[in-house]
Amino acid sequence: MEEALKGRTLFDQAWPLRWKLPSVAALGQNLRPDRFQNFKRTVLALPLDSSMAMRTRLTWEQEKYLRNYFGEKKFCLLYKASVQEFAGQNLLYKCQDQGPTMVVVYSEKYVIGVYLQEGFQENKVSTTLFTIQETGLSPCALGPCLPLSLFRYEETSDFFILLDKKTVTISSEIRKVLRLPSLSGDTFIQECEAFRCDELLDERKTRGIVGLCSNLLDALRNYKPYGDLVHQTRILLLGPIGAGKSSFVNSVKSVFKGSITHQASVGCDRNGISDKYRTYSIMSKNDSGPLPFVLCDSLGLSENEGLHTDDICHILKGHTPDRYQFDFRKPITPNHPNYIHDPLLKDRIHCVVFVFDINSFNQLSCELVAKIKQIRRDLIKHGILHLALLTHVDSLTWITKGDLLDIYSCNPVKVKLGVFHRLFGFALSDILVVSNYDSEWQLDPVKNMLILSALKEILYTANGFLEDLPLNK
């Protein structure tokens, strides 16, 4: 065993040096000639990247079960038996001094695991057994026990894994708690993996997110509309009633103010709350004046009683004054006392953002979907750039706070984006997701990051519209 561990230490040292062939000779200079030749062949046969060989068998759903139970964890694969041999000493070598550790074995029908809260050490540690089946995760707390006792035969033990024999032994009492069939004999295992369980949002990562948000805030405060053609870029929010348009306005204002604000009225009744055309300037925390962009809120879209399509045209061209009271039965006309007859470029809309609830956009009526598609065709005809913003992403099934760090790579989000793309025709790159501030009392850096990232893309799109304007406009 001692010789094996020495060999593995040298073996591990060779990994990052594979691309430097001369270092192979340096590493093996203290070995006998016959052993050096074997060592050289082994090193040169290694893949360039260990991750090429180390792929977990855990599915995305199984990882979500684990995160939902054990907290926001990142599972770093340390050991895989089919790659590093079915040997208990190999697993122990890889898992020493790694902190919280999880060992998972795969049988033909089940996933069975052990979570060691303090990892592998000589003292007793808090231990939890679990199984993952189609119905979810079933836990069984063992209490404090010696980690090594779980990987060797003990006649009185209720649970142990023998990697050399590829078996796991579970008592009938434990099987009942784990919701496993009461089978006699051992369970054969096909694979075993061990993971280091890091905090997904540890202090270091949280500091990084706060730093990223600070950089985004600085960039957006220093944003300038293209060519100084206008003093403030105007962004129009359109979307079904209750989609989260006003909440997005409040969320943006909250992030820049540094505290939660609810200036735009938000409601949940079927007719919505925003029945007026409102233009919201965004103020910075240091009260240095309004920032160079304006968010324009409007009455929600619906089949019959929502925002009139002719009103949209008047808003886009800059004829509609702030605080105009909408009437779904008739649009604004030049006879209105506050109608803007000769709008300038600064009065026009420079980018449109369609806002949808990510949980319910696919439940909209065929009539409303057709109406939104027609609005999009009119925007394209007049050269007005537009994006889609999907709200409430944090309320999707399976999504946890840690997923918001890389939300566009999460399976449920990718599925939703694909469905939205097929339903409305937006390019995937033109679909943004956010988690608005709806009921929170304090700001969250992860939510801030999503909101600011979306706003940055919206302003870049608005600049694209301004850049494409004819020179005589």
GROMACS .gro file of C-alpha atoms in nm:
model
  473
    1MET     CA    1   0.000   0.000   0.000
    2GLU     CA    2   0.283   0.241   0.085
    3GLU     CA    3   0.449   0.172  -0.251
    4ALA     CA    4   0.117   0.228  -0.428
    5LEU     CA    5   0.064   0.564  -0.262
    6LYS     CA    6   0.417   0.676  -0.347
    7GLY     CA    7   0.355   0.581  -0.708
    8ARG     CA    8   0.028   0.770  -0.713
    9THR     CA    9   0.193   1.083  -0.576
   10LEU     CA   10   0.437   1.077  -0.867
   11PHE     CA   11   0.150   0.987  -1.101
   12ASP     CA   12  -0.049   1.293  -0.989
   13GLN     CA   13   0.252   1.522  -1.031
   14ALA     CA   14   0.274   1.417  -1.394
   15TRP     CA   15  -0.075   1.539  -1.484
   16PRO     CA   16  -0.013   1.912  -1.531
   17LEU     CA   17   0.323   1.842  -1.701
   18ARG     CA   18   0.201   1.606  -1.972
   19TRP     CA   19   0.245   1.869  -2.241
   20LYS     CA   20   0.615   1.917  -2.143
   21LEU     CA   21   0.769   1.592  -2.264
   22PRO     CA   22   1.115   1.655  -2.116
   23SER     CA   23   0.958   1.669  -1.768
   24VAL     CA   24   0.866   1.299  -1.797
   25ALA     CA   25   1.232   1.208  -1.779
   26ALA     CA   26   1.284   1.447  -1.490
   27LEU     CA   27   0.998   1.293  -1.298
   28GLY     CA   28   1.132   0.942  -1.348
   29GLN     CA   29   1.501   1.006  -1.289
   30ASN     CA   30   1.497   0.826  -0.952
   31LEU     CA   31   1.327   0.511  -1.084
   32ARG     CA   32   1.498   0.192  -1.203
   33PRO     CA   33   1.525   0.177  -1.589
   34ASP     CA   34   1.256  -0.094  -1.622
   35ARG     CA   35   1.015   0.096  -1.394
   36PHE     CA   36   1.089   0.423  -1.575
   37GLN     CA   37   0.984   0.273  -1.911
   38ASN     CA   38   0.653   0.157  -1.761
   39PHE     CA   39   0.606   0.498  -1.599
   40LYS     CA   40   0.679   0.679  -1.925
   41ARG     CA   41   0.427   0.468  -2.119
   42THR     CA   42   0.164   0.537  -1.850
   43VAL     CA   43   0.218   0.915  -1.852
   44LEU     CA   44   0.216   0.946  -2.230
   45ALA     CA   45  -0.108   0.748  -2.247
   46LEU     CA   46  -0.289   0.995  -2.023
   47PRO     CA   47  -0.548   1.227  -2.178
   48LEU     CA   48  -0.452   1.594  -2.200
   49ASP     CA   49  -0.740   1.690  -1.971
   50SER     CA   50  -0.850   1.472  -1.682
   51SER     CA   51  -1.206   1.596  -1.728
   52MET     CA   52  -1.212   1.404  -2.059
   53ALA     CA   53  -1.212   1.082  -1.858
   54MET     CA   54  -1.394   1.209  -1.548
   55ARG     CA   55  -1.761   1.258  -1.625
   56THR     CA   56  -2.015   1.201  -1.351
   57ARG     CA   57  -2.312   0.970  -1.407
   58LEU     CA   58  -2.535   1.196  -1.200
   59THR     CA   59  -2.806   1.350  -1.413
   60TRP     CA   60  -2.900   1.717  -1.386
   61GLU     CA   61  -3.221   1.621  -1.203
   62GLN     CA   62  -3.033   1.401  -0.957
   63GLU     CA   63  -2.793   1.686  -0.877
   64LYS     CA   64  -3.093   1.910  -0.814
   65TYR     CA   65  -3.237   1.657  -0.568
   66LEU     CA   66  -2.904   1.664  -0.383
   67ARG     CA   67  -2.878   2.044  -0.380
   68ASN     CA   68  -3.234   2.083  -0.262
   69TYR     CA   69  -3.162   1.858   0.035
   70PHE     CA   70  -2.799   1.935   0.127
   71GLY     CA   71  -2.806   2.305   0.036
   72GLU     CA   72  -2.640   2.511  -0.234
   73LYS     CA   73  -2.343   2.287  -0.315
   74LYS     CA   74  -2.106   2.250  -0.605
   75PHE     CA   75  -2.011   1.885  -0.655
   76CYS     CA   76  -1.648   1.847  -0.767
   77LEU     CA   77  -1.569   1.497  -0.891
   78LEU     CA   78  -1.263   1.359  -0.709
   79TYR     CA   79  -1.279   0.986  -0.778
   80LYS     CA   80  -1.444   0.759  -1.035
   81ALA     CA   81  -1.395   0.385  -0.984
   82SER     CA   82  -1.414   0.290  -1.353
   83VAL     CA   83  -1.125   0.530  -1.422
   84GLN     CA   84  -0.921   0.500  -1.102
   85GLU     CA   85  -0.997   0.135  -1.018
   86PHE     CA   86  -1.248  -0.023  -0.779
   87ALA     CA   87  -1.021   0.000  -0.476
   88GLY     CA   88  -1.103   0.140  -0.135
   89GLN     CA   89  -0.754   0.277  -0.081
   90ASN     CA   90  -0.776   0.474  -0.408
   91LEU     CA   91  -1.099   0.640  -0.297
   92LEU     CA   92  -0.958   0.723   0.046
   93TYR     CA   93  -0.642   0.865  -0.108
   94LYS     CA   94  -0.837   1.097  -0.336
   95CYS     CA   95  -1.079   1.212  -0.064
   96GLN     CA   96  -0.838   1.286   0.220
   97ASP     CA   97  -0.856   1.641   0.360
   98GLN     CA   98  -1.115   1.755   0.106
   99GLY     CA   99  -1.377   1.882   0.350
  100PRO     CA  100  -1.745   1.783   0.309
  101THR     CA  101  -1.752   1.477   0.084
  102MET     CA  102  -2.019   1.269  -0.088
  103VAL     CA  103  -1.972   0.913  -0.214
  104VAL     CA  104  -2.226   0.780  -0.464
  105VAL     CA  105  -2.263   0.423  -0.589
  106TYR     CA  106  -2.477   0.323  -0.886
  107SER     CA  107  -2.656  -0.010  -0.905
  108GLU     CA  108  -2.868  -0.124  -1.196
  109LYS     CA  109  -3.181   0.045  -1.058
  110TYR     CA  110  -3.076   0.280  -0.777
  111VAL     CA  111  -2.838   0.558  -0.682
  112ILE     CA  112  -2.718   0.515  -0.323
  113GLY     CA  113  -2.498   0.768  -0.148
  114VAL     CA  114  -2.320   0.874   0.170
  115TYR     CA  115  -2.275   1.238   0.271
  116LEU     CA  116  -1.995   1.308   0.520
  117GLN     CA  117  -2.047   1.656   0.658
  118GLU     CA  118  -1.686   1.697   0.779
  119GLY     CA  119  -1.531   1.473   0.514
  120PHE     CA  120  -1.284   1.188   0.560
  121GLN     CA  121  -1.094   1.213   0.888
  122GLU     CA  122  -0.992   0.997   1.182
  123ASN     CA  123  -1.269   1.126   1.411
  124LYS     CA  124  -1.639   1.049   1.389
  125VAL     CA  125  -1.832   1.277   1.153
  126SER     CA  126  -2.201   1.349   1.091
  127THR     CA  127  -2.315   1.106   0.823
  128THR     CA  128  -2.628   1.082   0.608
  129LEU     CA  129  -2.723   0.796   0.377
  130PHE     CA  130  -2.958   0.859   0.087
  131THR     CA  131  -3.108   0.706  -0.224
  132ILE     CA  132  -3.222   0.885  -0.538
  133GLN     CA  133  -3.511   0.734  -0.729
  134GLU     CA  134  -3.770   0.872  -0.969
  135THR     CA  135  -3.979   0.994  -0.677
  136GLY     CA  136  -3.694   1.200  -0.531
  137LEU     CA  137  -3.433   1.173  -0.255
  138SER     CA  138  -3.485   0.954   0.053
  139PRO     CA  139  -3.245   1.036   0.342
  140CYS     CA  140  -3.140   0.835   0.646
  141ALA     CA  141  -2.929   1.006   0.914
  142LEU     CA  142  -2.671   0.768   1.063
  143GLY     CA  143  -2.537   1.019   1.310
  144PRO     CA  144  -2.164   1.043   1.394
  145CYS     CA  145  -1.954   0.754   1.264
  146LEU     CA  146  -1.600   0.682   1.147
  147PRO     CA  147  -1.571   0.736   0.770
  148LEU     CA  148  -1.337   0.439   0.729
  149SER     CA  149  -1.596   0.205   0.883
  150LEU     CA  150  -1.824   0.267   0.586
  151PHE     CA  151  -1.575   0.110   0.345
  152ARG     CA  152  -1.478  -0.212   0.520
  153TYR     CA  153  -1.660  -0.524   0.633
  154GLU     CA  154  -1.797  -0.511   0.987
  155GLU     CA  155  -2.036  -0.781   1.098
  156THR     CA  156  -2.243  -0.547   1.315
  157SER     CA  157  -2.259  -0.261   1.064
  158ASP     CA  158  -2.590  -0.161   0.901
  159PHE     CA  159  -2.419  -0.016   0.595
  160PHE     CA  160  -2.083  -0.054   0.422
  161ILE     CA  161  -1.936  -0.041   0.070
  162LEU     CA  162  -1.673  -0.289  -0.047
  163LEU     CA  163  -1.531  -0.139  -0.365
  164ASP     CA  164  -1.293  -0.428  -0.428
  165LYS     CA  165  -1.593  -0.663  -0.446
  166LYS     CA  166  -1.821  -0.405  -0.611
  167THR     CA  167  -2.092  -0.455  -0.348
  168VAL     CA  168  -2.287  -0.246  -0.100
  169THR     CA  169  -2.445  -0.403   0.207
  170ILE     CA  170  -2.755  -0.242   0.362
  171SER     CA  171  -2.953  -0.376   0.656
  172SER     CA  172  -3.327  -0.435   0.622
  173GLU     CA  173  -3.401  -0.151   0.867
  174ILE     CA  174  -3.198   0.098   0.666
  175ARG     CA  175  -3.351  -0.030   0.341
  176LYS     CA  176  -3.696   0.046   0.475
  177VAL     CA  177  -3.600   0.406   0.560
  178LEU     CA  178  -3.436   0.452   0.218
  179ARG     CA  179  -3.743   0.305   0.047
  180LEU     CA  180  -3.547   0.022  -0.109
  181PRO     CA  181  -3.684  -0.330  -0.165
  182SER     CA  182  -3.620  -0.571   0.123
  183LEU     CA  183  -3.376  -0.792  -0.062
  184SER     CA  184  -3.148  -1.048   0.095
  185GLY     CA  185  -2.778  -1.037   0.015
  186ASP     CA  186  -2.558  -0.759  -0.119
  187THR     CA  187  -2.633  -0.514  -0.398
  188PHE     CA  188  -2.395  -0.517  -0.693
  189ILE     CA  189  -2.263  -0.174  -0.792
  190GLN     CA  190  -2.168  -0.071  -1.146
  191GLU     CA  191  -1.990   0.254  -1.062
  192CYS     CA  192  -1.871   0.458  -0.766
  193GLU     CA  193  -1.797   0.830  -0.758
  194ALA     CA  194  -1.675   1.062  -0.484
  195PHE     CA  195  -1.730   1.439  -0.478
  196ARG     CA  196  -1.597   1.732  -0.278
  197CYS     CA  197  -1.899   1.941  -0.176
  198ASP     CA  198  -1.812   2.310  -0.197
  199GLU     CA  199  -2.044   2.593  -0.103
  200LEU     CA  200  -2.184   2.725  -0.429
  201LEU     CA  201  -2.210   3.078  -0.290
  202ASP     CA  202  -1.915   3.096  -0.055
  203GLU     CA  203  -1.775   3.425   0.072
  204ARG     CA  204  -1.518   3.448  -0.206
  205LYS     CA  205  -1.775   3.395  -0.482
  206THR     CA  206  -2.018   3.638  -0.321
  207ARG     CA  207  -1.745   3.903  -0.316
  208GLY     CA  208  -1.685   3.835  -0.685
  209ILE     CA  209  -2.056   3.886  -0.764
  210VAL     CA  210  -2.064   4.210  -0.566
  211GLY     CA  211  -1.756   4.326  -0.758
  212LEU     CA  212  -1.919   4.234  -1.091
  213CYS     CA  213  -2.233   4.428  -0.998
  214SER     CA  214  -2.022   4.728  -0.904
  215ASN     CA  215  -1.852   4.719  -1.245
  216LEU     CA  216  -2.188   4.689  -1.422
  217LEU     CA  217  -2.326   4.981  -1.224
  218ASP     CA  218  -2.026   5.197  -1.317
  219ALA     CA  219  -2.057   5.100  -1.683
  220LEU     CA  220  -2.429   5.182  -1.694
  221ARG     CA  221  -2.383   5.511  -1.509
  222ASN     CA  222  -2.126   5.606  -1.774
  223TYR     CA  223  -2.343   5.486  -2.062
  224LYS     CA  224  -2.397   5.739  -2.341
  225PRO     CA  225  -2.658   5.715  -2.617
  226TYR     CA  226  -2.493   5.663  -2.953
  227GLY     CA  227  -2.346   5.977  -3.107
  228ASP     CA  228  -2.502   6.199  -2.838
  229LEU     CA  229  -2.809   6.204  -3.062
  230VAL     CA  230  -3.034   6.217  -2.756
  231HIS     CA  231  -2.981   6.301  -2.391
  232GLN     CA  232  -3.170   5.992  -2.269
  233THR     CA  233  -3.244   5.661  -2.440
  234ARG     CA  234  -3.614   5.567  -2.417
  235ILE     CA  235  -3.706   5.201  -2.359
  236LEU     CA  236  -4.069   5.094  -2.403
  237LEU     CA  237  -4.192   4.794  -2.203
  238LEU     CA  238  -4.474   4.595  -2.366
  239GLY     CA  239  -4.627   4.266  -2.262
  240PRO     CA  240  -4.932   4.083  -2.128
  241ILE     CA  241  -5.108   4.207  -1.816
  242GLY     CA  242  -4.923   4.094  -1.502
  243ALA     CA  243  -4.604   3.993  -1.685
  244GLY     CA  244  -4.379   4.205  -1.462
  245LYS     CA  245  -4.326   4.530  -1.656
  246SER     CA  246  -4.378   4.761  -1.357
  247SER     CA  247  -4.183   4.523  -1.133
  248PHE     CA  248  -3.888   4.546  -1.372
  249VAL     CA  249  -3.904   4.927  -1.352
  250ASN     CA  250  -3.901   4.906  -0.971
  251SER     CA  251  -3.619   4.650  -0.977
  252VAL     CA  252  -3.395   4.870  -1.194
  253LYS     CA  253  -3.468   5.175  -0.978
  254SER     CA  254  -3.395   4.972  -0.663
  255VAL     CA  255  -3.057   4.848  -0.784
  256PHE     CA  256  -2.937   5.199  -0.872
  257LYS     CA  257  -3.082   5.352  -0.557
  258GLY     CA  258  -2.926   5.084  -0.336
  259SER     CA  259  -3.252   4.998  -0.158
  260ILE     CA  260  -3.592   4.853  -0.246
  261THR     CA  261  -3.834   5.101  -0.401
  262HIS     CA  262  -4.189   5.067  -0.536
  263GLN     CA  263  -4.247   5.383  -0.734
  264ALA     CA  264  -4.427   5.202  -1.018
  265SER     CA  265  -4.758   5.056  -0.897
  266VAL     CA  266  -4.770   4.676  -0.916
  267GLY     CA  267  -5.086   4.467  -0.890
  268CYS     CA  268  -5.223   4.123  -0.962
  269ASP     CA  269  -5.581   4.186  -1.071
  270ARG     CA  270  -5.685   4.073  -1.418
  271ASN     CA  271  -5.685   4.426  -1.562
  272GLY     CA  272  -5.344   4.515  -1.424
  273ILE     CA  273  -5.254   4.839  -1.247
  274SER     CA  274  -5.059   5.038  -1.509
  275ASP     CA  275  -5.345   5.214  -1.693
  276LYS     CA  276  -5.137   5.524  -1.766
  277TYR     CA  277  -4.839   5.583  -1.988
  278ARG     CA  278  -4.550   5.649  -1.750
  279THR     CA  279  -4.192   5.745  -1.821
  280TYR     CA  280  -3.950   5.671  -1.536
  281SER     CA  281  -3.609   5.831  -1.508
  282ILE     CA  282  -3.354   5.633  -1.308
  283MET     CA  283  -3.171   5.816  -1.032
  284SER     CA  284  -2.828   5.714  -0.906
  285LYS     CA  285  -2.761   5.651  -0.537
  286ASN     CA  286  -2.544   5.963  -0.505
  287ASP     CA  287  -2.825   6.193  -0.634
  288SER     CA  288  -2.608   6.312  -0.920
  289GLY     CA  289  -2.911   6.349  -1.145
  290PRO     CA  290  -3.103   6.118  -1.378
  291LEU     CA  291  -2.914   5.853  -1.571
  292PRO     CA  292  -2.911   5.865  -1.954
  293PHE     CA  293  -3.200   5.622  -2.007
  294VAL     CA  294  -3.574   5.618  -1.939
  295LEU     CA  295  -3.805   5.320  -1.888
  296CYS     CA  296  -4.153   5.368  -2.034
  297ASP     CA  297  -4.434   5.162  -1.878
  298SER     CA  298  -4.768   5.104  -2.047
  299LEU     CA  299  -5.104   4.929  -2.020
  300GLY     CA  300  -5.074   4.552  -2.057
  301LEU     CA  301  -5.163   4.368  -2.376
  302SER     CA  302  -5.470   4.146  -2.390
  303GLU     CA  303  -5.711   4.009  -2.649
  304ASN     CA  304  -5.969   4.289  -2.618
  305GLU     CA  305  -5.932   4.529  -2.323
  306GLY     CA  306  -5.559   4.589  -2.318
  307LEU     CA  307  -5.337   4.844  -2.487
  308HIS     CA  308  -5.478   4.953  -2.824
  309THR     CA  309  -5.239   4.877  -3.112
  310ASP     CA  310  -5.282   5.230  -3.248
  311ASP     CA  311  -5.167   5.364  -2.911
  312ILE     CA  312  -4.844   5.167  -2.957
  313CYS     CA  313  -4.783   5.345  -3.284
  314HIS     CA  314  -4.834   5.687  -3.122
  315ILE     CA  315  -4.598   5.595  -2.835
  316LEU     CA  316  -4.327   5.477  -3.073
  317LYS     CA  317  -4.341   5.801  -3.272
  318GLY     CA  318  -4.330   6.015  -2.958
  319HIS     CA  319  -4.682   6.162  -2.970
  320THR     CA  320  -4.794   6.028  -2.630
  321PRO     CA  321  -4.732   6.246  -2.322
  322ASP     CA  322  -4.631   6.118  -1.982
  323ARG     CA  323  -4.928   6.019  -1.759
  324TYR     CA  324  -5.163   5.981  -2.054
  325GLN     CA  325  -5.471   5.783  -1.943
  326PHE     CA  326  -5.524   5.484  -2.174
  327ASP     CA  327  -5.866   5.388  -2.308
  328PHE     CA  328  -5.872   5.040  -2.460
  329ARG     CA  329  -6.175   5.138  -2.671
  330LYS     CA  330  -6.003   5.422  -2.859
  331PRO     CA  331  -5.643   5.540  -2.898
  332ILE     CA  332  -5.506   5.888  -2.843
  333THR     CA  333  -5.579   6.141  -3.119
  334PRO     CA  334  -5.427   6.476  -3.218
  335ASN     CA  335  -5.725   6.639  -3.047
  336HIS     CA  336  -5.597   6.536  -2.704
  337PRO     CA  337  -5.486   6.852  -2.518
  338ASN     CA  338  -5.141   6.712  -2.439
  339TYR     CA  339  -5.081   6.540  -2.773
  340ILE     CA  340  -4.721   6.598  -2.892
  341HIS     CA  341  -4.770   6.716  -3.252
  342ASP     CA  342  -4.408   6.758  -3.358
  343PRO     CA  343  -4.205   6.501  -3.160
  344LEU     CA  344  -3.828   6.511  -3.172
  345LEU     CA  345  -3.592   6.214  -3.173
  346LYS     CA  346  -3.566   6.245  -2.794
  347ASP     CA  347  -3.945   6.185  -2.766
  348ARG     CA  348  -3.941   5.868  -2.973
  349ILE     CA  349  -3.889   5.512  -2.852
  350HIS     CA  350  -3.540   5.378  -2.925
  351CYS     CA  351  -3.589   5.016  -2.817
  352VAL     CA  352  -3.888   4.796  -2.728
  353VAL     CA  353  -3.872   4.520  -2.467
  354PHE     CA  354  -4.150   4.260  -2.461
  355VAL     CA  355  -4.193   4.137  -2.103
  356PHE     CA  356  -4.339   3.791  -2.027
  357ASP     CA  357  -4.376   3.572  -1.720
  358ILE     CA  358  -4.155   3.270  -1.790
  359ASN     CA  359  -4.406   3.043  -1.615
  360SER     CA  360  -4.714   3.139  -1.817
  361PHE     CA  361  -4.620   3.276  -2.161
  362ASN     CA  362  -4.713   2.942  -2.320
  363GLN     CA  363  -5.063   2.970  -2.170
  364LEU     CA  364  -5.151   3.289  -2.357
  365SER     CA  365  -5.448   3.270  -2.591
  366CYS     CA  366  -5.395   3.220  -2.963
  367GLU     CA  367  -5.548   3.565  -3.022
  368LEU     CA  368  -5.299   3.738  -2.793
  369VAL     CA  369  -5.004   3.549  -2.940
  370ALA     CA  370  -5.117   3.655  -3.289
  371LYS     CA  371  -5.151   4.016  -3.169
  372ILE     CA  372  -4.798   4.020  -3.029
  373LYS     CA  373  -4.659   3.869  -3.348
  374GLN     CA  374  -4.831   4.142  -3.551
  375ILE     CA  375  -4.678   4.410  -3.325
  376ARG     CA  376  -4.338   4.252  -3.384
  377ARG     CA  377  -4.390   4.259  -3.761
  378ASP     CA  378  -4.479   4.629  -3.741
  379LEU     CA  379  -4.164   4.699  -3.537
  380ILE     CA  380  -3.948   4.514  -3.787
  381LYS     CA  381  -4.115   4.704  -4.073
  382HIS     CA  382  -4.023   5.038  -3.911
  383GLY     CA  383  -3.671   4.927  -3.816
  384ILE     CA  384  -3.727   4.940  -3.439
  385LEU     CA  385  -3.508   4.691  -3.255
  386HIS     CA  386  -3.668   4.484  -2.980
  387LEU     CA  387  -3.588   4.215  -2.724
  388ALA     CA  388  -3.780   3.977  -2.498
  389LEU     CA  389  -3.745   3.975  -2.120
  390LEU     CA  390  -3.870   3.671  -1.924
  391THR     CA  391  -3.938   3.742  -1.557
  392HIS     CA  392  -3.979   3.520  -1.246
  393VAL     CA  393  -3.700   3.285  -1.358
  394ASP     CA  394  -3.625   3.203  -0.994
  395SER     CA  395  -3.972   3.051  -0.951
  396LEU     CA  396  -3.919   2.781  -1.213
  397THR     CA  397  -3.927   2.425  -1.081
  398TRP     CA  398  -3.577   2.300  -0.989
  399ILE     CA  399  -3.419   2.646  -1.003
  400THR     CA  400  -3.234   2.752  -0.687
  401LYS     CA  401  -3.043   3.067  -0.603
  402GLY     CA  402  -2.713   2.911  -0.703
  403ASP     CA  403  -2.847   2.845  -1.054
  404LEU     CA  404  -2.893   3.218  -1.111
  405LEU     CA  405  -2.512   3.249  -1.138
  406ASP     CA  406  -2.520   3.068  -1.472
  407ILE     CA  407  -2.890   3.074  -1.545
  408TYR     CA  408  -2.874   3.039  -1.923
  409SER     CA  409  -2.705   2.698  -1.895
  410CYS     CA  410  -2.975   2.548  -1.668
  411ASN     CA  411  -3.186   2.283  -1.837
  412PRO     CA  412  -3.531   2.417  -1.733
  413VAL     CA  413  -3.436   2.763  -1.859
  414LYS     CA  414  -3.297   2.631  -2.187
  415VAL     CA  415  -3.620   2.436  -2.241
  416LYS     CA  416  -3.830   2.747  -2.172
  417LEU     CA  417  -3.618   2.959  -2.408
  418GLY     CA  418  -3.661   2.699  -2.681
  419VAL     CA  419  -4.039   2.695  -2.638
  420PHE     CA  420  -4.053   3.077  -2.636
  421HIS     CA  421  -3.836   3.094  -2.949
  422ARG     CA  422  -4.066   2.857  -3.136
  423LEU     CA  423  -4.382   3.035  -3.017
  424PHE     CA  424  -4.288   3.399  -3.085
  425GLY     CA  425  -3.992   3.376  -3.322
  426PHE     CA  426  -3.739   3.573  -3.116
  427ALA     CA  427  -3.377   3.475  -3.173
  428LEU     CA  428  -3.238   3.297  -2.866
  429SER     CA  429  -2.975   3.571  -2.832
  430ASP     CA  430  -3.257   3.828  -2.803
  431ILE     CA  431  -3.423   3.658  -2.504
  432LEU     CA  432  -3.316   3.777  -2.159
  433VAL     CA  433  -3.417   3.642  -1.817
  434VAL     CA  434  -3.441   3.820  -1.482
  435SER     CA  435  -3.570   3.776  -1.131
  436ASN     CA  436  -3.754   4.095  -1.031
  437TYR     CA  437  -3.787   4.230  -0.678
  438ASP     CA  438  -4.151   4.154  -0.594
  439SER     CA  439  -4.175   4.097  -0.219
  440GLU     CA  440  -3.818   4.132  -0.091
  441TRP     CA  441  -3.708   4.394   0.159
  442GLN     CA  442  -3.337   4.378   0.084
  443LEU     CA  443  -3.129   4.374  -0.233
  444ASP     CA  444  -2.954   4.055  -0.340
  445PRO     CA  445  -2.628   4.068  -0.542
  446VAL     CA  446  -2.722   3.768  -0.756
  447LYS     CA  447  -3.056   3.925  -0.859
  448ASN     CA  448  -2.879   4.257  -0.915
  449MET     CA  449  -2.637   4.086  -1.152
  450LEU     CA  450  -2.921   3.947  -1.366
  451ILE     CA  451  -3.109   4.280  -1.374
  452LEU     CA  452  -2.801   4.484  -1.463
  453SER     CA  453  -2.685   4.235  -1.726
  454ALA     CA  454  -3.026   4.248  -1.893
  455LEU     CA  455  -3.032   4.629  -1.881
  456LYS     CA  456  -2.687   4.644  -2.039
  457GLU     CA  457  -2.805   4.433  -2.335
  458ILE     CA  458  -3.117   4.650  -2.371
  459LEU     CA  459  -2.911   4.971  -2.387
  460TYR     CA  460  -2.669   4.818  -2.637
  461THR     CA  461  -2.969   4.730  -2.854
  462ALA     CA  462  -3.104   5.085  -2.824
  463ASN     CA  463  -2.767   5.219  -2.938
  464GLY     CA  464  -2.788   4.987  -3.237
  465PHE     CA  465  -3.115   5.155  -3.336
  466LEU     CA  466  -2.967   5.506  -3.298
  467GLU     CA  467  -2.659   5.408  -3.494
  468ASP     CA  468  -2.873   5.282  -3.781
  469LEU     CA  469  -3.078   5.602  -3.815
  470PRO     CA  470  -3.050   5.792  -4.146
  471LEU     CA  471  -2.823   6.094  -4.120
  472ASN     CA  472  -3.108   6.337  -4.184
  473LYS     CA  473  -3.309   6.222  -3.881
   0.00000   0.00000   0.00000
